[in-house]
Amino acid sequence: MEFMRISGIFAFMKKLVIVGCGQLAGIVSDAIVSGILPDYDLVGVYSRTTAKAERLAGKMDQHGKVCKVCTSMEELLALKPDYLVEAASPAAMKEFALPALKNGTSVVTLSIGALADEKFREEVISTAKANNTRVHIVSGATGGFDVLRTAFLMGNATATFFNEKSPYALRGTPVYENSLLTEKKVVFTGNAKEAIDLFPTRVNVAVAASLASVGPEKMQFAMQSTPGFVGDTQRVEIKNDQVHAVVDVYSATPAIAGWSVVNTLLNITSPLVF
């Protein structure tokens, strides 16, 4: 951990690394160079596509910040980062999380779907406890985790999650068929655990909402394909004997997920936490 001097006061800088160097990681790096995240120093990046990592590191270099392009998990963790931002995939989360936590590195993850695996989730929890580290689950394209958690803690809660997508967003998945281009259709119903198993990279927010409330097996999930629709609608609803809450979020692009990482990083170091 390095430090900077501000008005005679030494403030510790948090060393940050990123796994996955696409659009969402770019939002985080831009927040660092623009001064939105002044408490962080991006020291390393890793991507299976080296060119993406080099492009992100080059952006940091242009602003006088040294950022290493790493070619392995071992090289990345050898930088001894305080935080690792995972913006790649549930598979990457499963690969990096435990070694990072054992390394003394806390994890900020967008691939919450990996935690629908109960065995892996328990390993993550026990490893974090043993190494005084944490996994920060970001809200991504949904929100209201505080309300969901509170309503769940009150007892006797039920929860549902609805996701609306364009048929084009479902290409390459088991539910896609050409008729979706002209026909509105509910293409999946089940629970959040079943949903992430079928759509490994497309319903992480549903798993996040379930972990904040009733759990992946009890969170009822439905996905609708709508012709001509652009973006995503995420609607989570929770009820108990005293509370009925609905969090309804539409996002035209995935950018909100990257900004939710920025917000989480701000909360980690801010004296006021939202």
CSV table of C-alpha atoms in Angstrom, one decimal:
chain,number,residue,atom,x,y,z
A,1,MET,CA,0.0,0.0,0.0
A,2,GLU,CA,1.5,3.4,-1.0
A,3,PHE,CA,0.6,6.8,0.3
A,4,MET,CA,0.2,10.3,-0.9
A,5,ARG,CA,0.5,13.6,1.0
A,6,ILE,CA,-2.5,15.9,0.9
A,7,SER,CA,-2.2,19.3,2.8
A,8,GLY,CA,0.4,17.9,5.1
A,9,ILE,CA,-1.7,14.7,5.9
A,10,PHE,CA,-0.5,11.3,4.7
A,11,ALA,CA,-3.4,9.3,3.0
A,12,PHE,CA,-2.9,5.7,2.2
A,13,MET,CA,-3.5,4.7,-1.4
A,14,LYS,CA,-5.2,1.5,-2.1
A,15,LYS,CA,-3.5,-0.7,-4.7
A,16,LEU,CA,-6.1,-2.0,-7.3
A,17,VAL,CA,-5.9,-4.6,-10.0
A,18,ILE,CA,-8.5,-5.5,-12.6
A,19,VAL,CA,-9.3,-8.9,-14.2
A,20,GLY,CA,-11.2,-8.5,-17.4
A,21,CYS,CA,-10.4,-5.4,-19.5
A,22,GLY,CA,-13.6,-4.7,-21.5
A,23,GLN,CA,-15.9,-1.8,-21.4
A,24,LEU,CA,-16.8,-2.0,-17.7
A,25,ALA,CA,-13.2,-2.1,-16.6
A,26,GLY,CA,-12.6,1.0,-18.8
A,27,ILE,CA,-15.2,2.8,-16.7
A,28,VAL,CA,-13.3,2.0,-13.5
A,29,SER,CA,-10.0,3.1,-15.0
A,30,ASP,CA,-11.5,6.3,-16.3
A,31,ALA,CA,-12.8,7.0,-12.8
A,32,ILE,CA,-9.3,6.7,-11.5
A,33,VAL,CA,-7.6,9.0,-14.0
A,34,SER,CA,-10.4,11.6,-13.8
A,35,GLY,CA,-10.1,11.8,-10.0
A,36,ILE,CA,-13.4,10.2,-9.1
A,37,LEU,CA,-11.5,7.5,-7.2
A,38,PRO,CA,-8.6,9.4,-5.7
A,39,ASP,CA,-7.8,6.8,-3.1
A,40,TYR,CA,-6.9,4.1,-5.6
A,41,ASP,CA,-3.8,3.4,-7.7
A,42,LEU,CA,-4.5,0.9,-10.6
A,43,VAL,CA,-1.2,-1.1,-10.6
A,44,GLY,CA,-2.1,-4.1,-12.8
A,45,VAL,CA,-4.5,-5.5,-15.3
A,46,TYR,CA,-5.1,-9.0,-16.6
A,47,SER,CA,-7.2,-10.2,-19.6
A,48,ARG,CA,-7.2,-13.4,-21.6
A,49,THR,CA,-7.1,-11.0,-24.6
A,50,THR,CA,-3.7,-9.3,-24.1
A,51,ALA,CA,-4.5,-6.5,-26.5
A,52,LYS,CA,-7.4,-5.3,-24.2
A,53,ALA,CA,-5.1,-5.3,-21.2
A,54,GLU,CA,-2.5,-3.4,-23.1
A,55,ARG,CA,-5.0,-0.8,-24.2
A,56,LEU,CA,-6.3,-0.2,-20.7
A,57,ALA,CA,-2.7,0.0,-19.2
A,58,GLY,CA,-1.8,2.4,-22.0
A,59,LYS,CA,-4.6,4.7,-21.0
A,60,MET,CA,-3.2,4.8,-17.5
A,61,ASP,CA,0.3,5.4,-18.9
A,62,GLN,CA,-0.9,8.4,-20.9
A,63,HIS,CA,-1.9,10.0,-17.5
A,64,GLY,CA,1.4,9.4,-15.9
A,65,LYS,CA,0.3,6.3,-14.0
A,66,VAL,CA,2.3,3.0,-14.2
A,67,CYS,CA,0.0,0.0,-14.7
A,68,LYS,CA,1.5,-3.5,-15.4
A,69,VAL,CA,0.0,-5.8,-18.0
A,70,CYS,CA,0.1,-9.2,-16.3
A,71,THR,CA,0.0,-12.5,-18.2
A,72,SER,CA,-1.0,-14.8,-15.2
A,73,MET,CA,-2.9,-14.8,-12.0
A,74,GLU,CA,0.4,-15.3,-10.1
A,75,GLU,CA,2.0,-12.2,-11.7
A,76,LEU,CA,-1.1,-10.1,-10.9
A,77,LEU,CA,-1.3,-11.1,-7.3
A,78,ALA,CA,2.4,-10.7,-6.8
A,79,LEU,CA,1.7,-6.9,-7.0
A,80,LYS,CA,0.1,-7.4,-3.6
A,81,PRO,CA,-3.1,-5.4,-4.4
A,82,ASP,CA,-5.5,-4.4,-1.7
A,83,TYR,CA,-8.5,-4.9,-4.1
A,84,LEU,CA,-9.1,-7.0,-7.2
A,85,VAL,CA,-12.0,-5.9,-9.4
A,86,GLU,CA,-13.4,-8.9,-11.3
A,87,ALA,CA,-15.1,-7.8,-14.5
A,88,ALA,CA,-14.7,-10.9,-16.6
A,89,SER,CA,-17.0,-13.9,-16.1
A,90,PRO,CA,-18.2,-16.3,-13.4
A,91,ALA,CA,-15.4,-18.7,-14.5
A,92,ALA,CA,-12.8,-16.0,-13.9
A,93,MET,CA,-14.4,-15.3,-10.5
A,94,LYS,CA,-14.0,-19.0,-9.6
A,95,GLU,CA,-10.4,-19.0,-10.8
A,96,PHE,CA,-9.3,-15.8,-9.1
A,97,ALA,CA,-11.4,-15.3,-5.9
A,98,LEU,CA,-9.8,-17.9,-3.5
A,99,PRO,CA,-6.1,-17.1,-4.5
A,100,ALA,CA,-6.8,-13.4,-4.2
A,101,LEU,CA,-8.5,-13.7,-0.7
A,102,LYS,CA,-5.6,-15.9,0.5
A,103,ASN,CA,-3.2,-13.2,-0.9
A,104,GLY,CA,-4.8,-10.6,1.4
A,105,THR,CA,-6.6,-9.1,-1.5
A,106,SER,CA,-10.3,-8.3,-1.2
A,107,VAL,CA,-12.5,-8.8,-4.3
A,108,VAL,CA,-15.1,-6.6,-5.9
A,109,THR,CA,-17.0,-8.7,-8.3
A,110,LEU,CA,-19.5,-8.3,-11.1
A,111,SER,CA,-19.8,-12.0,-11.7
A,112,ILE,CA,-22.0,-12.7,-8.7
A,113,GLY,CA,-23.5,-15.7,-10.5
A,114,ALA,CA,-20.4,-17.7,-9.4
A,115,LEU,CA,-21.7,-17.5,-5.9
A,116,ALA,CA,-24.9,-19.3,-6.7
A,117,ASP,CA,-22.7,-22.4,-6.4
A,118,GLU,CA,-23.2,-23.1,-2.6
A,119,LYS,CA,-20.0,-25.0,-2.2
A,120,PHE,CA,-17.9,-22.3,-3.8
A,121,ARG,CA,-19.8,-19.6,-1.8
A,122,GLU,CA,-19.0,-21.3,1.4
A,123,GLU,CA,-15.3,-21.7,0.4
A,124,VAL,CA,-15.2,-17.9,-0.4
A,125,ILE,CA,-16.8,-17.0,3.0
A,126,SER,CA,-14.4,-19.2,5.0
A,127,THR,CA,-11.3,-18.1,3.1
A,128,ALA,CA,-12.2,-14.4,3.5
A,129,LYS,CA,-12.8,-14.9,7.2
A,130,ALA,CA,-9.5,-16.7,7.6
A,131,ASN,CA,-7.5,-14.0,5.7
A,132,ASN,CA,-9.3,-10.9,7.0
A,133,THR,CA,-10.5,-10.1,3.5
A,134,ARG,CA,-13.9,-9.5,1.9
A,135,VAL,CA,-15.9,-10.0,-1.3
A,136,HIS,CA,-17.9,-6.9,-2.3
A,137,ILE,CA,-21.0,-7.8,-4.3
A,138,VAL,CA,-21.9,-4.8,-6.6
A,139,SER,CA,-25.4,-4.0,-7.6
A,140,GLY,CA,-24.7,-4.0,-11.3
A,141,ALA,CA,-27.9,-3.2,-13.3
A,142,THR,CA,-30.3,-3.5,-10.4
A,143,GLY,CA,-30.3,-2.1,-6.9
A,144,GLY,CA,-32.1,-1.8,-3.6
A,145,PHE,CA,-29.9,-4.4,-1.8
A,146,ASP,CA,-30.4,-2.5,1.5
A,147,VAL,CA,-34.2,-2.8,1.2
A,148,LEU,CA,-34.0,-6.4,0.1
A,149,ARG,CA,-31.8,-7.4,3.0
A,150,THR,CA,-33.8,-5.5,5.5
A,151,ALA,CA,-37.1,-7.0,4.4
A,152,PHE,CA,-35.5,-10.5,4.4
A,153,LEU,CA,-34.2,-10.0,8.0
A,154,MET,CA,-37.7,-9.1,9.2
A,155,GLY,CA,-38.7,-12.6,8.4
A,156,ASN,CA,-41.3,-14.5,6.3
A,157,ALA,CA,-40.2,-12.9,3.0
A,158,THR,CA,-40.8,-14.0,-0.6
A,159,ALA,CA,-39.0,-12.5,-3.6
A,160,THR,CA,-39.3,-12.6,-7.4
A,161,PHE,CA,-37.1,-11.3,-10.2
A,162,PHE,CA,-38.2,-10.3,-13.7
A,163,ASN,CA,-35.7,-9.7,-16.6
A,164,GLU,CA,-36.7,-8.3,-20.0
A,165,LYS,CA,-34.2,-8.6,-22.9
A,166,SER,CA,-34.0,-8.2,-26.6
A,167,PRO,CA,-34.0,-11.4,-28.6
A,168,TYR,CA,-30.6,-10.5,-29.9
A,169,ALA,CA,-29.2,-10.6,-26.4
A,170,LEU,CA,-30.3,-14.3,-26.2
A,171,ARG,CA,-28.5,-15.5,-29.3
A,172,GLY,CA,-26.1,-18.3,-28.4
A,173,THR,CA,-28.3,-19.4,-25.5
A,174,PRO,CA,-30.5,-22.6,-25.3
A,175,VAL,CA,-33.7,-20.5,-25.4
A,176,TYR,CA,-33.0,-18.6,-28.6
A,177,GLU,CA,-35.2,-19.3,-31.6
A,178,ASN,CA,-35.9,-17.1,-34.7
A,179,SER,CA,-39.5,-16.6,-33.7
A,180,LEU,CA,-38.4,-14.4,-30.9
A,181,LEU,CA,-37.6,-11.7,-33.4
A,182,THR,CA,-41.3,-11.2,-34.0
A,183,GLU,CA,-43.0,-12.7,-30.9
A,184,LYS,CA,-42.9,-11.5,-27.3
A,185,LYS,CA,-42.4,-14.6,-25.1
A,186,VAL,CA,-41.4,-15.6,-21.6
A,187,VAL,CA,-38.4,-17.8,-22.4
A,188,PHE,CA,-37.6,-19.0,-18.9
A,189,THR,CA,-39.2,-19.5,-15.5
A,190,GLY,CA,-37.5,-21.1,-12.5
A,191,ASN,CA,-35.3,-19.9,-9.7
A,192,ALA,CA,-32.1,-17.8,-9.8
A,193,LYS,CA,-29.8,-20.8,-9.4
A,194,GLU,CA,-31.4,-22.5,-12.4
A,195,ALA,CA,-31.2,-19.2,-14.3
A,196,ILE,CA,-27.5,-18.7,-13.8
A,197,ASP,CA,-26.8,-22.3,-14.7
A,198,LEU,CA,-28.6,-21.7,-18.1
A,199,PHE,CA,-27.4,-18.1,-18.7
A,200,PRO,CA,-23.9,-18.0,-17.0
A,201,THR,CA,-23.1,-14.4,-18.0
A,202,ARG,CA,-26.5,-12.8,-18.4
A,203,VAL,CA,-28.4,-12.9,-15.1
A,204,ASN,CA,-25.7,-12.1,-12.5
A,205,VAL,CA,-27.9,-9.4,-11.1
A,206,ALA,CA,-30.6,-11.9,-10.2
A,207,VAL,CA,-28.2,-13.9,-8.2
A,208,ALA,CA,-27.0,-10.7,-6.5
A,209,ALA,CA,-30.5,-9.8,-5.5
A,210,SER,CA,-31.1,-13.3,-4.3
A,211,LEU,CA,-28.0,-13.4,-2.1
A,212,ALA,CA,-29.2,-10.1,-0.5
A,213,SER,CA,-32.5,-11.7,0.3
A,214,VAL,CA,-34.0,-15.1,0.1
A,215,GLY,CA,-31.2,-17.0,-1.6
A,216,PRO,CA,-30.7,-18.4,-5.2
A,217,GLU,CA,-32.9,-21.4,-4.7
A,218,LYS,CA,-35.9,-19.4,-3.4
A,219,MET,CA,-35.7,-16.4,-5.6
A,220,GLN,CA,-38.3,-17.0,-8.4
A,221,PHE,CA,-37.0,-15.8,-11.8
A,222,ALA,CA,-38.7,-15.1,-15.1
A,223,MET,CA,-37.1,-13.8,-18.3
A,224,GLN,CA,-39.0,-12.3,-21.2
A,225,SER,CA,-37.8,-11.7,-24.7
A,226,THR,CA,-39.4,-8.6,-26.4
A,227,PRO,CA,-39.0,-7.9,-30.2
A,228,GLY,CA,-37.5,-4.4,-30.8
A,229,PHE,CA,-36.6,-4.0,-27.2
A,230,VAL,CA,-33.2,-2.4,-26.4
A,231,GLY,CA,-31.3,-2.8,-23.2
A,232,ASP,CA,-32.4,-4.6,-20.0
A,233,THR,CA,-35.2,-4.3,-17.5
A,234,GLN,CA,-34.5,-5.7,-14.1
A,235,ARG,CA,-37.4,-5.8,-11.6
A,236,VAL,CA,-37.1,-7.4,-8.2
A,237,GLU,CA,-40.0,-7.6,-5.8
A,238,ILE,CA,-39.9,-8.6,-2.1
A,239,LYS,CA,-42.8,-9.1,0.3
A,240,ASN,CA,-43.2,-9.9,4.0
A,241,ASP,CA,-46.0,-9.4,6.5
A,242,GLN,CA,-45.2,-5.7,6.8
A,243,VAL,CA,-43.3,-4.6,3.6
A,244,HIS,CA,-43.9,-4.7,-0.1
A,245,ALA,CA,-41.0,-3.3,-2.1
A,246,VAL,CA,-40.4,-3.2,-5.9
A,247,VAL,CA,-37.1,-2.1,-7.4
A,248,ASP,CA,-37.5,-1.5,-11.2
A,249,VAL,CA,-34.4,-0.5,-13.2
A,250,TYR,CA,-34.1,0.0,-17.0
A,251,SER,CA,-30.7,0.3,-18.5
A,252,ALA,CA,-30.1,1.0,-22.2
A,253,THR,CA,-26.5,-0.2,-22.0
A,254,PRO,CA,-24.3,-2.2,-19.5
A,255,ALA,CA,-22.6,1.0,-18.4
A,256,ILE,CA,-24.5,1.1,-15.1
A,257,ALA,CA,-22.7,-2.1,-14.0
A,258,GLY,CA,-19.3,-0.4,-14.4
A,259,TRP,CA,-20.4,2.6,-12.5
A,260,SER,CA,-21.8,0.3,-9.7
A,261,VAL,CA,-18.2,-0.9,-9.3
A,262,VAL,CA,-17.0,2.7,-9.0
A,263,ASN,CA,-19.7,3.4,-6.3
A,264,THR,CA,-18.6,0.3,-4.4
A,265,LEU,CA,-15.0,1.4,-4.4
A,266,LEU,CA,-16.0,4.9,-3.2
A,267,ASN,CA,-18.0,3.3,-0.4
A,268,ILE,CA,-14.9,1.3,0.7
A,269,THR,CA,-12.9,4.4,1.4
A,270,SER,CA,-15.6,7.1,2.0
A,271,PRO,CA,-16.5,8.4,5.5
A,272,LEU,CA,-20.1,8.5,4.2
A,273,VAL,CA,-21.4,5.1,2.9
A,274,PHE,CA,-24.4,4.9,0.6
